[in-house]
GROMACS .gro file of C-alpha atoms in nm:
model
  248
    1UNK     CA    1   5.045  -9.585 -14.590
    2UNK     CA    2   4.762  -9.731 -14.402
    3UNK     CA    3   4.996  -9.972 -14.247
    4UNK     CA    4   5.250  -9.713 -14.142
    5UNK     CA    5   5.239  -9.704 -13.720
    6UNK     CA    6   5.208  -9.371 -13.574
    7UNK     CA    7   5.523  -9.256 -13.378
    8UNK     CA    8   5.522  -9.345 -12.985
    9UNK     CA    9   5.490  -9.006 -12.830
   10UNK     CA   10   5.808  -8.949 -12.585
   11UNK     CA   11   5.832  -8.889 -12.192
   12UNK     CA   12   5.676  -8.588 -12.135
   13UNK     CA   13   5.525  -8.510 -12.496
   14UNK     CA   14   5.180  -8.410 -12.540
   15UNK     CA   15   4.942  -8.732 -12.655
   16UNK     CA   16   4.758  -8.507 -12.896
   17UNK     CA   17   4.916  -8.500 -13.209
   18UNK     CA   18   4.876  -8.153 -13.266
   19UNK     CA   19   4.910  -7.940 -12.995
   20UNK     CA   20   4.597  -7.752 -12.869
   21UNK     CA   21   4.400  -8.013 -13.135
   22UNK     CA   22   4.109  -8.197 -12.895
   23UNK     CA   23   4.130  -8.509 -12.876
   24UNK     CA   24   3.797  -8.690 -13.060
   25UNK     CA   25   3.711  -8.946 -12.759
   26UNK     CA   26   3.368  -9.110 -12.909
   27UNK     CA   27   3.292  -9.267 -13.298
   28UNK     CA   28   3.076  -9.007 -13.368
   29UNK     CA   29   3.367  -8.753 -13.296
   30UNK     CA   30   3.605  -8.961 -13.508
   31UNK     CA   31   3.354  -9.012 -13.760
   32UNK     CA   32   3.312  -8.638 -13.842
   33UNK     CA   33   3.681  -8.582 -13.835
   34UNK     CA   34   3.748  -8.860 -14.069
   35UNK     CA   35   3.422  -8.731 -14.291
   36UNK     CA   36   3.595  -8.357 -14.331
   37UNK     CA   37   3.939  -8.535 -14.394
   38UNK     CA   38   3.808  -8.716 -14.692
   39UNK     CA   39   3.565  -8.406 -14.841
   40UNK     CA   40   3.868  -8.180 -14.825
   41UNK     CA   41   4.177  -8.392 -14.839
   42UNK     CA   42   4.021  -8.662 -15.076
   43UNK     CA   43   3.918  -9.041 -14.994
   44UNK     CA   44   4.219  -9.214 -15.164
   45UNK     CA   45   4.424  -8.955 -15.046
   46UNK     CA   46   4.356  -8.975 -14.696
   47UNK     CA   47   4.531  -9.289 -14.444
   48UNK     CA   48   4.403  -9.386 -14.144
   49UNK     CA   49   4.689  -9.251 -13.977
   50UNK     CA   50   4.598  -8.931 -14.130
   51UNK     CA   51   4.243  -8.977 -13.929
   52UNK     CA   52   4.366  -9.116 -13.616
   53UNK     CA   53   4.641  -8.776 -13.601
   54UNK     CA   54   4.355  -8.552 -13.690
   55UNK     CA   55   4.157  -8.641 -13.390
   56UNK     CA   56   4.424  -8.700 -13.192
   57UNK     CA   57   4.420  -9.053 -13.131
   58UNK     CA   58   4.654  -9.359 -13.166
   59UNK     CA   59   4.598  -9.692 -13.445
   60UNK     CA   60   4.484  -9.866 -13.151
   61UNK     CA   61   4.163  -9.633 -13.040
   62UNK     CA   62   4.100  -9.590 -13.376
   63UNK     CA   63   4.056  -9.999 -13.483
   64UNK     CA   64   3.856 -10.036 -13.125
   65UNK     CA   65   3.586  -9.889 -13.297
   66UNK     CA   66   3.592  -9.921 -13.699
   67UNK     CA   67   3.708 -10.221 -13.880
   68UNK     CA   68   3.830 -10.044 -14.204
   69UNK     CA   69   3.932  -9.723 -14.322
   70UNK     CA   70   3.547  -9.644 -14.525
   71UNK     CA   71   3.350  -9.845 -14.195
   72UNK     CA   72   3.409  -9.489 -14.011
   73UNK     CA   73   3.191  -9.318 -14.288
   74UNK     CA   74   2.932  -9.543 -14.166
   75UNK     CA   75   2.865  -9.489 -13.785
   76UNK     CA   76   2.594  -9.311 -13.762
   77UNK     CA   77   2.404  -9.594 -14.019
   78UNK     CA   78   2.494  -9.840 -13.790
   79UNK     CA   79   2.393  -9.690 -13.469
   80UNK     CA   80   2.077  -9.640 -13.553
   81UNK     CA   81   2.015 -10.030 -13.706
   82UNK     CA   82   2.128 -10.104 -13.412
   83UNK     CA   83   1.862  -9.931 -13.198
   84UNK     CA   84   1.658 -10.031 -13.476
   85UNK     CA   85   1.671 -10.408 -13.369
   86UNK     CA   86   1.582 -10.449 -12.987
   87UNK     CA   87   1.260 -10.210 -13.063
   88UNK     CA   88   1.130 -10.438 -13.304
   89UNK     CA   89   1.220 -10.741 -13.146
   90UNK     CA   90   1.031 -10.611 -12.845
   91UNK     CA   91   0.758 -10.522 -13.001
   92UNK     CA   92   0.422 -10.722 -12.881
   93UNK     CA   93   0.283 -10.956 -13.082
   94UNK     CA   94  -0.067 -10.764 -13.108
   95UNK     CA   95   0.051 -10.456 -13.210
   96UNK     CA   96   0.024 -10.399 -13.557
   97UNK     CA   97   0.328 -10.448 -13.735
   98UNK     CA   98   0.380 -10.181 -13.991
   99UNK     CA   99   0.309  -9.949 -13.685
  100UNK     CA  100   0.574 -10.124 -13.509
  101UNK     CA  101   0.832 -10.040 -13.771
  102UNK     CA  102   0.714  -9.692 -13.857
  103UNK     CA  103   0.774  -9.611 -13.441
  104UNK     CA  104   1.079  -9.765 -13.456
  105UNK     CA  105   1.209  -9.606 -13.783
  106UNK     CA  106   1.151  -9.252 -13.606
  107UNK     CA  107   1.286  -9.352 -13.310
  108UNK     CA  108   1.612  -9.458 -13.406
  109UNK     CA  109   1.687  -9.156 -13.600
  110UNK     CA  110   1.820  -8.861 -13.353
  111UNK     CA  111   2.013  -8.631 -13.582
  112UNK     CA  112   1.989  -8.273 -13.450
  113UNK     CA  113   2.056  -7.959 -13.621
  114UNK     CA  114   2.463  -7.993 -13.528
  115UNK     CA  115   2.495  -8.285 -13.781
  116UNK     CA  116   2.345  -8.118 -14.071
  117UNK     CA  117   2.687  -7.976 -14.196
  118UNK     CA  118   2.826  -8.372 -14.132
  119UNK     CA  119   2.519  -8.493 -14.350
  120UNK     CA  120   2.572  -8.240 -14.648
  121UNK     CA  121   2.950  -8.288 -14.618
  122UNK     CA  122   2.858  -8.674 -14.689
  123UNK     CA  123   2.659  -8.631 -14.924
  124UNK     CA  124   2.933  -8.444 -15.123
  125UNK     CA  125   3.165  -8.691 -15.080
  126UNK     CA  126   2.957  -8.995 -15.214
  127UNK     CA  127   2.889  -8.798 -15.551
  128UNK     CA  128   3.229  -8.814 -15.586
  129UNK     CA  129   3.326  -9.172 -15.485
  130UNK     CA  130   3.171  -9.486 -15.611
  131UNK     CA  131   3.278  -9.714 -15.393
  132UNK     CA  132   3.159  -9.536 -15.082
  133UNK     CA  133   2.831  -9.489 -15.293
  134UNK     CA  134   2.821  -9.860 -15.307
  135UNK     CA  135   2.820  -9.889 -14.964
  136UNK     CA  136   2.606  -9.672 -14.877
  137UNK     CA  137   2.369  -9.864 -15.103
  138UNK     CA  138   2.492 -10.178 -14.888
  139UNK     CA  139   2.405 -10.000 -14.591
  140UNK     CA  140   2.082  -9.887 -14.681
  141UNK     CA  141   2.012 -10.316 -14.788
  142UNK     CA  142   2.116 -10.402 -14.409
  143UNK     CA  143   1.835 -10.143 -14.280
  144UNK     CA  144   1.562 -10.325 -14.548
  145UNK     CA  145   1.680 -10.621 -14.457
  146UNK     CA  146   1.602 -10.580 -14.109
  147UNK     CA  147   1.260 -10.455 -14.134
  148UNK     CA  148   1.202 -10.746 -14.354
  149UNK     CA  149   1.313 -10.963 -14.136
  150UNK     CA  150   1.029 -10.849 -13.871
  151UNK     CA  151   0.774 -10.858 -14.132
  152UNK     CA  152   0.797 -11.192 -14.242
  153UNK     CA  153   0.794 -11.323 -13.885
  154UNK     CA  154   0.493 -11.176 -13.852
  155UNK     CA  155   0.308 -11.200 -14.185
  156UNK     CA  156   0.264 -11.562 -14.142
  157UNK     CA  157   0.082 -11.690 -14.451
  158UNK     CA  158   0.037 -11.639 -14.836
  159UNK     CA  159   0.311 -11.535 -14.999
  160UNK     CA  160   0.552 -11.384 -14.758
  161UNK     CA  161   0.883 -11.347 -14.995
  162UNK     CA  162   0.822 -11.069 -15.176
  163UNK     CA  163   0.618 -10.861 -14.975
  164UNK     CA  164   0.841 -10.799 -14.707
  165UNK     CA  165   1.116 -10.743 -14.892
  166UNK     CA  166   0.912 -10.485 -15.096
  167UNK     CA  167   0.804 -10.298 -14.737
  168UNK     CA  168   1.160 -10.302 -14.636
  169UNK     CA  169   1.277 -10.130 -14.904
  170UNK     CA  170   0.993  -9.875 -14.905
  171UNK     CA  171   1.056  -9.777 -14.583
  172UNK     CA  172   1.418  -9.679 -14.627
  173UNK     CA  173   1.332  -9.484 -14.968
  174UNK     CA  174   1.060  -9.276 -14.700
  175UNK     CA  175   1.323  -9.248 -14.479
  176UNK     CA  176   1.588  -9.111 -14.691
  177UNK     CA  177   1.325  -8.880 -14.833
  178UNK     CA  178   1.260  -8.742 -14.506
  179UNK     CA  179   1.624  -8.665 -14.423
  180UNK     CA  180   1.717  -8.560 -14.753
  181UNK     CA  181   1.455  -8.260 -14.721
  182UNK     CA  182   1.557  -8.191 -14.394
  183UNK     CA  183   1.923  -8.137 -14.455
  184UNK     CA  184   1.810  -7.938 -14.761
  185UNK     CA  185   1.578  -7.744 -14.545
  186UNK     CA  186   1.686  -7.757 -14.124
  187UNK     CA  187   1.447  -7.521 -14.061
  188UNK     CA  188   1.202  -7.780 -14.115
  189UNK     CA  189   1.096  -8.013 -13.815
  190UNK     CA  190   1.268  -8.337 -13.839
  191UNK     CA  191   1.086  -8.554 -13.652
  192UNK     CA  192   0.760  -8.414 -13.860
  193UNK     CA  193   0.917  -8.510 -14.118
  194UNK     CA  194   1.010  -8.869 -14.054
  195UNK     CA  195   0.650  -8.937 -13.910
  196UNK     CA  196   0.513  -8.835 -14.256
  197UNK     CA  197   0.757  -9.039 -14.454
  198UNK     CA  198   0.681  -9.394 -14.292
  199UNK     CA  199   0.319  -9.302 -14.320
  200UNK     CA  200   0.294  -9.304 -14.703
  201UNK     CA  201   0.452  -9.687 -14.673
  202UNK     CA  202   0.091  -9.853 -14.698
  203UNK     CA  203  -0.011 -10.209 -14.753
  204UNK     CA  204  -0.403 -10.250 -14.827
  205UNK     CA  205  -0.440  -9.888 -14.671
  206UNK     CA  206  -0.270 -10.005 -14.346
  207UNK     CA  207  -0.486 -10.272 -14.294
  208UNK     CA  208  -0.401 -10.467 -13.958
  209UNK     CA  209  -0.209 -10.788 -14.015
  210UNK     CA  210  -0.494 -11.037 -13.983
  211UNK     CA  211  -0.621 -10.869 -14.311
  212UNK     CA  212  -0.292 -10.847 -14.504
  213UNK     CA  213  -0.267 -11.233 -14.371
  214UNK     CA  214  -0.642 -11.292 -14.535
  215UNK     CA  215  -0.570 -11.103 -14.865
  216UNK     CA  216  -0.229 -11.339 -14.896
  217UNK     CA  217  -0.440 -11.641 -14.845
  218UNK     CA  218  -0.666 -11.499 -15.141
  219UNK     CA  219  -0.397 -11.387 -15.382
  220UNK     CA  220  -0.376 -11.007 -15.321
  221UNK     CA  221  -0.059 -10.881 -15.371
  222UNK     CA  222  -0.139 -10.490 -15.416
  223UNK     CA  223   0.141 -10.289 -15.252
  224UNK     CA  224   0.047  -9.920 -15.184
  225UNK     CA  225   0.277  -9.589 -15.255
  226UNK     CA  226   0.606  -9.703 -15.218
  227UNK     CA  227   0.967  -9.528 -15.234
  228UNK     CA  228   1.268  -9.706 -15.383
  229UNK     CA  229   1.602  -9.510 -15.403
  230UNK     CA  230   1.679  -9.688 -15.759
  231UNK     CA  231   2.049  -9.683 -15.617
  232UNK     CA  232   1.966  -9.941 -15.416
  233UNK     CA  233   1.795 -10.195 -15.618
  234UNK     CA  234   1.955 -10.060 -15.951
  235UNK     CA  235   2.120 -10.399 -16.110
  236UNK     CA  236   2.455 -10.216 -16.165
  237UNK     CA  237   2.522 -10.147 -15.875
  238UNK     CA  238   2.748 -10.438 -15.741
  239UNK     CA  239   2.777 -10.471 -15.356
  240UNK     CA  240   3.157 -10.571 -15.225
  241UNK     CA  241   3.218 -10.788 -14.965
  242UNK     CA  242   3.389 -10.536 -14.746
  243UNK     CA  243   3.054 -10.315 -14.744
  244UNK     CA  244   2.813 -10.661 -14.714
  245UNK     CA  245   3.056 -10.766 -14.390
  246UNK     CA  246   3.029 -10.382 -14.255
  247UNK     CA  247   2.631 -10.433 -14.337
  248UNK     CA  248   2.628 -10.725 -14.064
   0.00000   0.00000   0.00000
């Protein structure tokens, strides 16, 4: 069904599909359309034509901005990797680095009180699909990956496999904390929130790098309190290549 082009409007026809329907002109617009479509209508159940008439689009618009039919569930995970990345790489080199990525971490998040009805809507919909549940565990990889990435460039001796990896991860187990409360809770301050999270990621008690690179030299390996969504690293979980190609 997914295949199936939408019909060609004709002279003089509204390009909405529905009249008086507006039309959703941004991802994020799309994204929430698509997000209520599946919650209500079901995943399986629902084509990307189904999407694209829903916010009033053509095949076309839709595919400029989401490769697949589950990528538009994704959006807002992307976006915000994606402001994750030029703030880290920008970072100076003196500035401590787990500072640098607990900055960056709030920074990139900017959910507002309008999205938590998107977020809880979400939520309900990956208790009820594995698949997207995989991918959001992909997602949440691309994110630890990332951090990990920084930290290793910048934890330059000792052992620097497993202990950026392990940061990484923390970090988007904080993170998830964070929002989790929040959409359980929006009267609570977001931001506060986040800024608390990414502080309980410690290494050595948030020792500045030159000491995290002297305890590697000496075989210290002690990782502080640290927050692992177990959906993420849980060996069951298998990761498909559509979700690891979205993840990029």
């Amino acid at each position: 069904m997914d295949k199936q082009r939408l019909r060609k409007p004709a002279k003089g026809e509204p390009t909405s599909r529905r009249r008086g329907r507006p039309t959703a002109t941004t991802p994020l617009e799309i994204q929430r359309v698509a997000v209520r479509l599946f919650d209500t209508r079901g995943y399986t159940q629902t084509s990307i034509d189904d999407i694209a008439e829903s916010a009033g689009i053509g095949r076309t618009s839709y595919f400029r901005y989401f490769r697949s039919k589950s990528s538009v569930v994704w959006y807002d995970f992307r976006a915000a990797r994606e402001r994750l990345r030029p703030a880290l790489a920008q970072a100076h080199p003196d500035d401590d680095p787990m500072d640098v990525v607990r900055a960056a971490l709030v920074d990139s998040i900017v959910y507002t009180e309008d999205d938590v009805e998107f977020l809880r809507t979400r939520d309900h919909l990956l208790e009820n699909n594995v698949e997207l549940f995989k991918e959001a565990a992909a997602h949440s990889l691309g994110t630890a990956q990332v951090l990990a990435d920084y930290l290793r460039s910048r934890f330059t001796r000792g052992d620097t496999l497993i202990l950026p990896e392990a940061i990484g991860y923390s970090f988007v187990g904080a993170l998830a904390a964070a929002i989790h409360l929040w959409v359980t809770d929006p009267r609570l301050d977001l931001h506060g929130l986040l800024k608390a999270a990414v502080q309980t990621v410690e290494v050595h008690g948030g020792r500045p790098v030159a000491l995290l690179n002297q305890a590697a030299d000496a075989g210290v390996r002690q990782l502080g309190p640290m927050v692992v969504p177990t959906a993420i690293i849980d060996g069951s979980v298998q990761l498909n290549g559509a979700a690891l190609e979205e993840m990029a």
